Amino acid sequence: MKKALLIFLIIFVVMQFIRPEQKNTKIVKELEIVAKPEVMNLFKTSCYDCHSNKTNWPWYSQVAPFSWVITSHINEGRNALNFTQWNNYDKKKQEEKLRSIYKKVYAAMPLKSYIAFHEEADLTKEQREMIRNWTGVRR
């Protein structure tokens, strides 16, 4: 039992040296999405950690293997939609992103796994509706 625990501990320590790159690139204000203040507050509270270059990396995101999973989720989120790069998208791409926001904010986003650690990110039905209305997408 002690030997197994020692092996586990050694593996855990070695894992800490395999660190994914966690970065927030410089924000160019002109590229960031613009929305009315109420919607921007919702985006910043519920979306920005995964969908912007303004990620607030929590302490547990520095501990492997959590660091690997969290960094992967954030990279996927940024690739899918990055609010701080909004004006780098052409008009057609912005419209696609708005349709995606409209659809996913209904129930899929924010992820339940994110809300489990960030209760303040959970959106009420009214807040979800506010974001959906803001997109301008018609059912």
PDB file of C-alpha atoms in Angstrom:
ATOM      1  CA  MET A   1       0.000   0.000   0.000  1.00  0.00           C
ATOM      2  CA  LYS A   2       2.788   2.438   0.903  1.00  0.00           C
ATOM      3  CA  LYS A   3       4.609   1.597  -2.325  1.00  0.00           C
ATOM      4  CA  ALA A   4       1.487   2.271  -4.403  1.00  0.00           C
ATOM      5  CA  LEU A   5       0.944   5.572  -2.613  1.00  0.00           C
ATOM      6  CA  LEU A   6       4.563   6.574  -3.224  1.00  0.00           C
ATOM      7  CA  ILE A   7       4.277   5.714  -6.931  1.00  0.00           C
ATOM      8  CA  PHE A   8       1.049   7.714  -7.178  1.00  0.00           C
ATOM      9  CA  LEU A   9       2.699  10.679  -5.460  1.00  0.00           C
ATOM     10  CA  ILE A  10       5.715  10.553  -7.792  1.00  0.00           C
ATOM     11  CA  ILE A  11       3.449  10.408 -10.858  1.00  0.00           C
ATOM     12  CA  PHE A  12       1.384  13.314  -9.525  1.00  0.00           C
ATOM     13  CA  VAL A  13       4.518  15.430  -8.958  1.00  0.00           C
ATOM     14  CA  VAL A  14       5.894  14.606 -12.416  1.00  0.00           C
ATOM     15  CA  MET A  15       2.525  15.582 -13.942  1.00  0.00           C
ATOM     16  CA  GLN A  16       2.977  19.091 -12.537  1.00  0.00           C
ATOM     17  CA  PHE A  17       5.920  19.630 -14.899  1.00  0.00           C
ATOM     18  CA  ILE A  18       3.713  19.043 -17.948  1.00  0.00           C
ATOM     19  CA  ARG A  19       2.106  22.456 -18.080  1.00  0.00           C
ATOM     20  CA  PRO A  20      -0.156  23.698 -20.848  1.00  0.00           C
ATOM     21  CA  GLU A  21       0.274  27.282 -21.983  1.00  0.00           C
ATOM     22  CA  GLN A  22      -2.308  29.442 -20.245  1.00  0.00           C
ATOM     23  CA  LYS A  23      -2.298  32.947 -21.569  1.00  0.00           C
ATOM     24  CA  ASN A  24      -4.393  36.002 -22.028  1.00  0.00           C
ATOM     25  CA  THR A  25      -3.241  37.885 -25.078  1.00  0.00           C
ATOM     26  CA  LYS A  26      -3.326  41.655 -25.227  1.00  0.00           C
ATOM     27  CA  ILE A  27      -6.804  43.071 -25.713  1.00  0.00           C
ATOM     28  CA  VAL A  28      -7.383  45.528 -28.538  1.00  0.00           C
ATOM     29  CA  LYS A  29     -10.471  47.463 -27.443  1.00  0.00           C
ATOM     30  CA  GLU A  30     -11.569  48.100 -31.045  1.00  0.00           C
ATOM     31  CA  LEU A  31     -11.856  44.355 -31.651  1.00  0.00           C
ATOM     32  CA  GLU A  32     -14.001  43.607 -28.603  1.00  0.00           C
ATOM     33  CA  ILE A  33     -17.729  43.049 -28.915  1.00  0.00           C
ATOM     34  CA  VAL A  34     -19.974  45.980 -28.021  1.00  0.00           C
ATOM     35  CA  ALA A  35     -23.346  45.452 -26.388  1.00  0.00           C
ATOM     36  CA  LYS A  36     -25.588  47.349 -24.025  1.00  0.00           C
ATOM     37  CA  PRO A  37     -24.161  47.357 -20.467  1.00  0.00           C
ATOM     38  CA  GLU A  38     -26.614  44.777 -19.073  1.00  0.00           C
ATOM     39  CA  VAL A  39     -25.676  42.277 -21.783  1.00  0.00           C
ATOM     40  CA  MET A  40     -21.948  43.023 -21.474  1.00  0.00           C
ATOM     41  CA  ASN A  41     -22.168  42.330 -17.740  1.00  0.00           C
ATOM     42  CA  LEU A  42     -23.770  38.962 -18.454  1.00  0.00           C
ATOM     43  CA  PHE A  43     -21.112  38.135 -21.044  1.00  0.00           C
ATOM     44  CA  LYS A  44     -18.320  39.096 -18.646  1.00  0.00           C
ATOM     45  CA  THR A  45     -19.811  37.146 -15.734  1.00  0.00           C
ATOM     46  CA  SER A  46     -20.968  34.049 -17.610  1.00  0.00           C
ATOM     47  CA  CYS A  47     -19.017  33.813 -20.861  1.00  0.00           C
ATOM     48  CA  TYR A  48     -15.700  35.661 -20.842  1.00  0.00           C
ATOM     49  CA  ASP A  49     -13.654  33.081 -18.924  1.00  0.00           C
ATOM     50  CA  CYS A  50     -13.975  30.646 -21.837  1.00  0.00           C
ATOM     51  CA  HIS A  51     -14.868  32.943 -24.732  1.00  0.00           C
ATOM     52  CA  SER A  52     -12.387  35.814 -24.506  1.00  0.00           C
ATOM     53  CA  ASN A  53      -8.748  36.642 -23.936  1.00  0.00           C
ATOM     54  CA  LYS A  54      -9.691  37.873 -20.447  1.00  0.00           C
ATOM     55  CA  THR A  55      -9.758  34.490 -18.730  1.00  0.00           C
ATOM     56  CA  ASN A  56      -9.598  34.546 -14.960  1.00  0.00           C
ATOM     57  CA  TRP A  57      -7.454  31.460 -14.349  1.00  0.00           C
ATOM     58  CA  PRO A  58      -8.480  29.975 -10.965  1.00  0.00           C
ATOM     59  CA  TRP A  59      -5.858  28.403  -8.699  1.00  0.00           C
ATOM     60  CA  TYR A  60      -6.965  24.866  -9.523  1.00  0.00           C
ATOM     61  CA  SER A  61      -6.277  25.517 -13.214  1.00  0.00           C
ATOM     62  CA  GLN A  62      -2.588  25.373 -12.268  1.00  0.00           C
ATOM     63  CA  VAL A  63      -2.779  21.796 -10.943  1.00  0.00           C
ATOM     64  CA  ALA A  64      -2.460  18.848 -13.340  1.00  0.00           C
ATOM     65  CA  PRO A  65      -4.503  17.080 -14.560  1.00  0.00           C
ATOM     66  CA  PHE A  66      -7.137  19.805 -14.048  1.00  0.00           C
ATOM     67  CA  SER A  67      -4.885  22.302 -15.842  1.00  0.00           C
ATOM     68  CA  TRP A  68      -4.947  20.156 -18.972  1.00  0.00           C
ATOM     69  CA  VAL A  69      -8.736  19.827 -19.028  1.00  0.00           C
ATOM     70  CA  ILE A  70      -9.446  23.476 -18.203  1.00  0.00           C
ATOM     71  CA  THR A  71      -6.923  24.802 -20.724  1.00  0.00           C
ATOM     72  CA  SER A  72      -8.357  22.532 -23.404  1.00  0.00           C
ATOM     73  CA  HIS A  73     -11.921  23.721 -22.660  1.00  0.00           C
ATOM     74  CA  ILE A  74     -10.855  27.362 -22.781  1.00  0.00           C
ATOM     75  CA  ASN A  75      -8.952  26.915 -26.050  1.00  0.00           C
ATOM     76  CA  GLU A  76     -12.003  25.201 -27.566  1.00  0.00           C
ATOM     77  CA  GLY A  77     -14.241  27.985 -26.282  1.00  0.00           C
ATOM     78  CA  ARG A  78     -12.008  30.712 -27.688  1.00  0.00           C
ATOM     79  CA  ASN A  79     -11.843  28.931 -31.042  1.00  0.00           C
ATOM     80  CA  ALA A  80     -15.628  28.654 -31.168  1.00  0.00           C
ATOM     81  CA  LEU A  81     -16.283  32.267 -30.110  1.00  0.00           C
ATOM     82  CA  ASN A  82     -13.977  34.978 -28.840  1.00  0.00           C
ATOM     83  CA  PHE A  83     -15.720  38.152 -27.688  1.00  0.00           C
ATOM     84  CA  THR A  84     -12.411  40.044 -27.534  1.00  0.00           C
ATOM     85  CA  GLN A  85     -11.786  39.255 -31.214  1.00  0.00           C
ATOM     86  CA  TRP A  86     -15.339  39.965 -32.392  1.00  0.00           C
ATOM     87  CA  ASN A  87     -14.453  42.598 -34.979  1.00  0.00           C
ATOM     88  CA  ASN A  88     -11.917  40.255 -36.576  1.00  0.00           C
ATOM     89  CA  TYR A  89     -14.912  38.229 -37.760  1.00  0.00           C
ATOM     90  CA  ASP A  90     -16.427  39.334 -41.064  1.00  0.00           C
ATOM     91  CA  LYS A  91     -20.141  40.218 -41.099  1.00  0.00           C
ATOM     92  CA  LYS A  92     -21.188  36.748 -42.249  1.00  0.00           C
ATOM     93  CA  LYS A  93     -19.172  35.109 -39.451  1.00  0.00           C
ATOM     94  CA  GLN A  94     -20.608  37.553 -36.885  1.00  0.00           C
ATOM     95  CA  GLU A  95     -24.126  36.611 -37.990  1.00  0.00           C
ATOM     96  CA  GLU A  96     -23.243  32.920 -37.617  1.00  0.00           C
ATOM     97  CA  LYS A  97     -21.881  33.609 -34.130  1.00  0.00           C
ATOM     98  CA  LEU A  98     -25.034  35.538 -33.177  1.00  0.00           C
ATOM     99  CA  ARG A  99     -27.197  32.598 -34.304  1.00  0.00           C
ATOM    100  CA  SER A 100     -24.987  30.280 -32.287  1.00  0.00           C
ATOM    101  CA  ILE A 101     -25.255  32.502 -29.193  1.00  0.00           C
ATOM    102  CA  TYR A 102     -29.034  32.639 -29.633  1.00  0.00           C
ATOM    103  CA  LYS A 103     -29.253  28.859 -29.823  1.00  0.00           C
ATOM    104  CA  LYS A 104     -26.697  27.875 -27.161  1.00  0.00           C
ATOM    105  CA  VAL A 105     -27.574  30.403 -24.476  1.00  0.00           C
ATOM    106  CA  TYR A 106     -31.049  28.862 -24.347  1.00  0.00           C
ATOM    107  CA  ALA A 107     -29.819  25.856 -22.350  1.00  0.00           C
ATOM    108  CA  ALA A 108     -26.318  24.700 -23.320  1.00  0.00           C
ATOM    109  CA  MET A 109     -24.241  27.617 -22.053  1.00  0.00           C
ATOM    110  CA  PRO A 110     -22.673  28.253 -19.690  1.00  0.00           C
ATOM    111  CA  LEU A 111     -21.649  24.642 -19.238  1.00  0.00           C
ATOM    112  CA  LYS A 112     -22.960  22.917 -16.128  1.00  0.00           C
ATOM    113  CA  SER A 113     -19.381  21.943 -15.244  1.00  0.00           C
ATOM    114  CA  TYR A 114     -18.428  25.641 -15.260  1.00  0.00           C
ATOM    115  CA  ILE A 115     -21.445  26.666 -13.179  1.00  0.00           C
ATOM    116  CA  ALA A 116     -20.522  24.028 -10.593  1.00  0.00           C
ATOM    117  CA  PHE A 117     -17.423  26.092  -9.754  1.00  0.00           C
ATOM    118  CA  HIS A 118     -18.820  29.531 -10.670  1.00  0.00           C
ATOM    119  CA  GLU A 119     -22.385  29.790  -9.364  1.00  0.00           C
ATOM    120  CA  GLU A 120     -22.486  33.495 -10.229  1.00  0.00           C
ATOM    121  CA  ALA A 121     -22.240  32.530 -13.916  1.00  0.00           C
ATOM    122  CA  ASP A 122     -25.588  30.735 -13.936  1.00  0.00           C
ATOM    123  CA  LEU A 123     -28.122  32.659 -16.004  1.00  0.00           C
ATOM    124  CA  THR A 124     -31.765  33.075 -15.128  1.00  0.00           C
ATOM    125  CA  LYS A 125     -34.432  32.506 -17.752  1.00  0.00           C
ATOM    126  CA  GLU A 126     -34.849  36.290 -18.020  1.00  0.00           C
ATOM    127  CA  GLN A 127     -31.110  36.842 -18.505  1.00  0.00           C
ATOM    128  CA  ARG A 128     -30.997  34.163 -21.186  1.00  0.00           C
ATOM    129  CA  GLU A 129     -33.924  35.852 -22.914  1.00  0.00           C
ATOM    130  CA  MET A 130     -32.171  39.239 -22.682  1.00  0.00           C
ATOM    131  CA  ILE A 131     -29.119  37.831 -24.472  1.00  0.00           C
ATOM    132  CA  ARG A 132     -31.262  36.085 -27.072  1.00  0.00           C
ATOM    133  CA  ASN A 133     -33.162  39.319 -27.777  1.00  0.00           C
ATOM    134  CA  TRP A 134     -29.879  41.217 -28.034  1.00  0.00           C
ATOM    135  CA  THR A 135     -28.651  38.903 -30.816  1.00  0.00           C
ATOM    136  CA  GLY A 136     -31.422  40.133 -33.096  1.00  0.00           C
ATOM    137  CA  VAL A 137     -32.047  36.573 -34.280  1.00  0.00           C
ATOM    138  CA  ARG A 138     -35.685  35.862 -35.003  1.00  0.00           C
ATOM    139  CA  ARG A 139     -37.135  32.443 -34.318  1.00  0.00           C
TER     140      ARG A 139
END
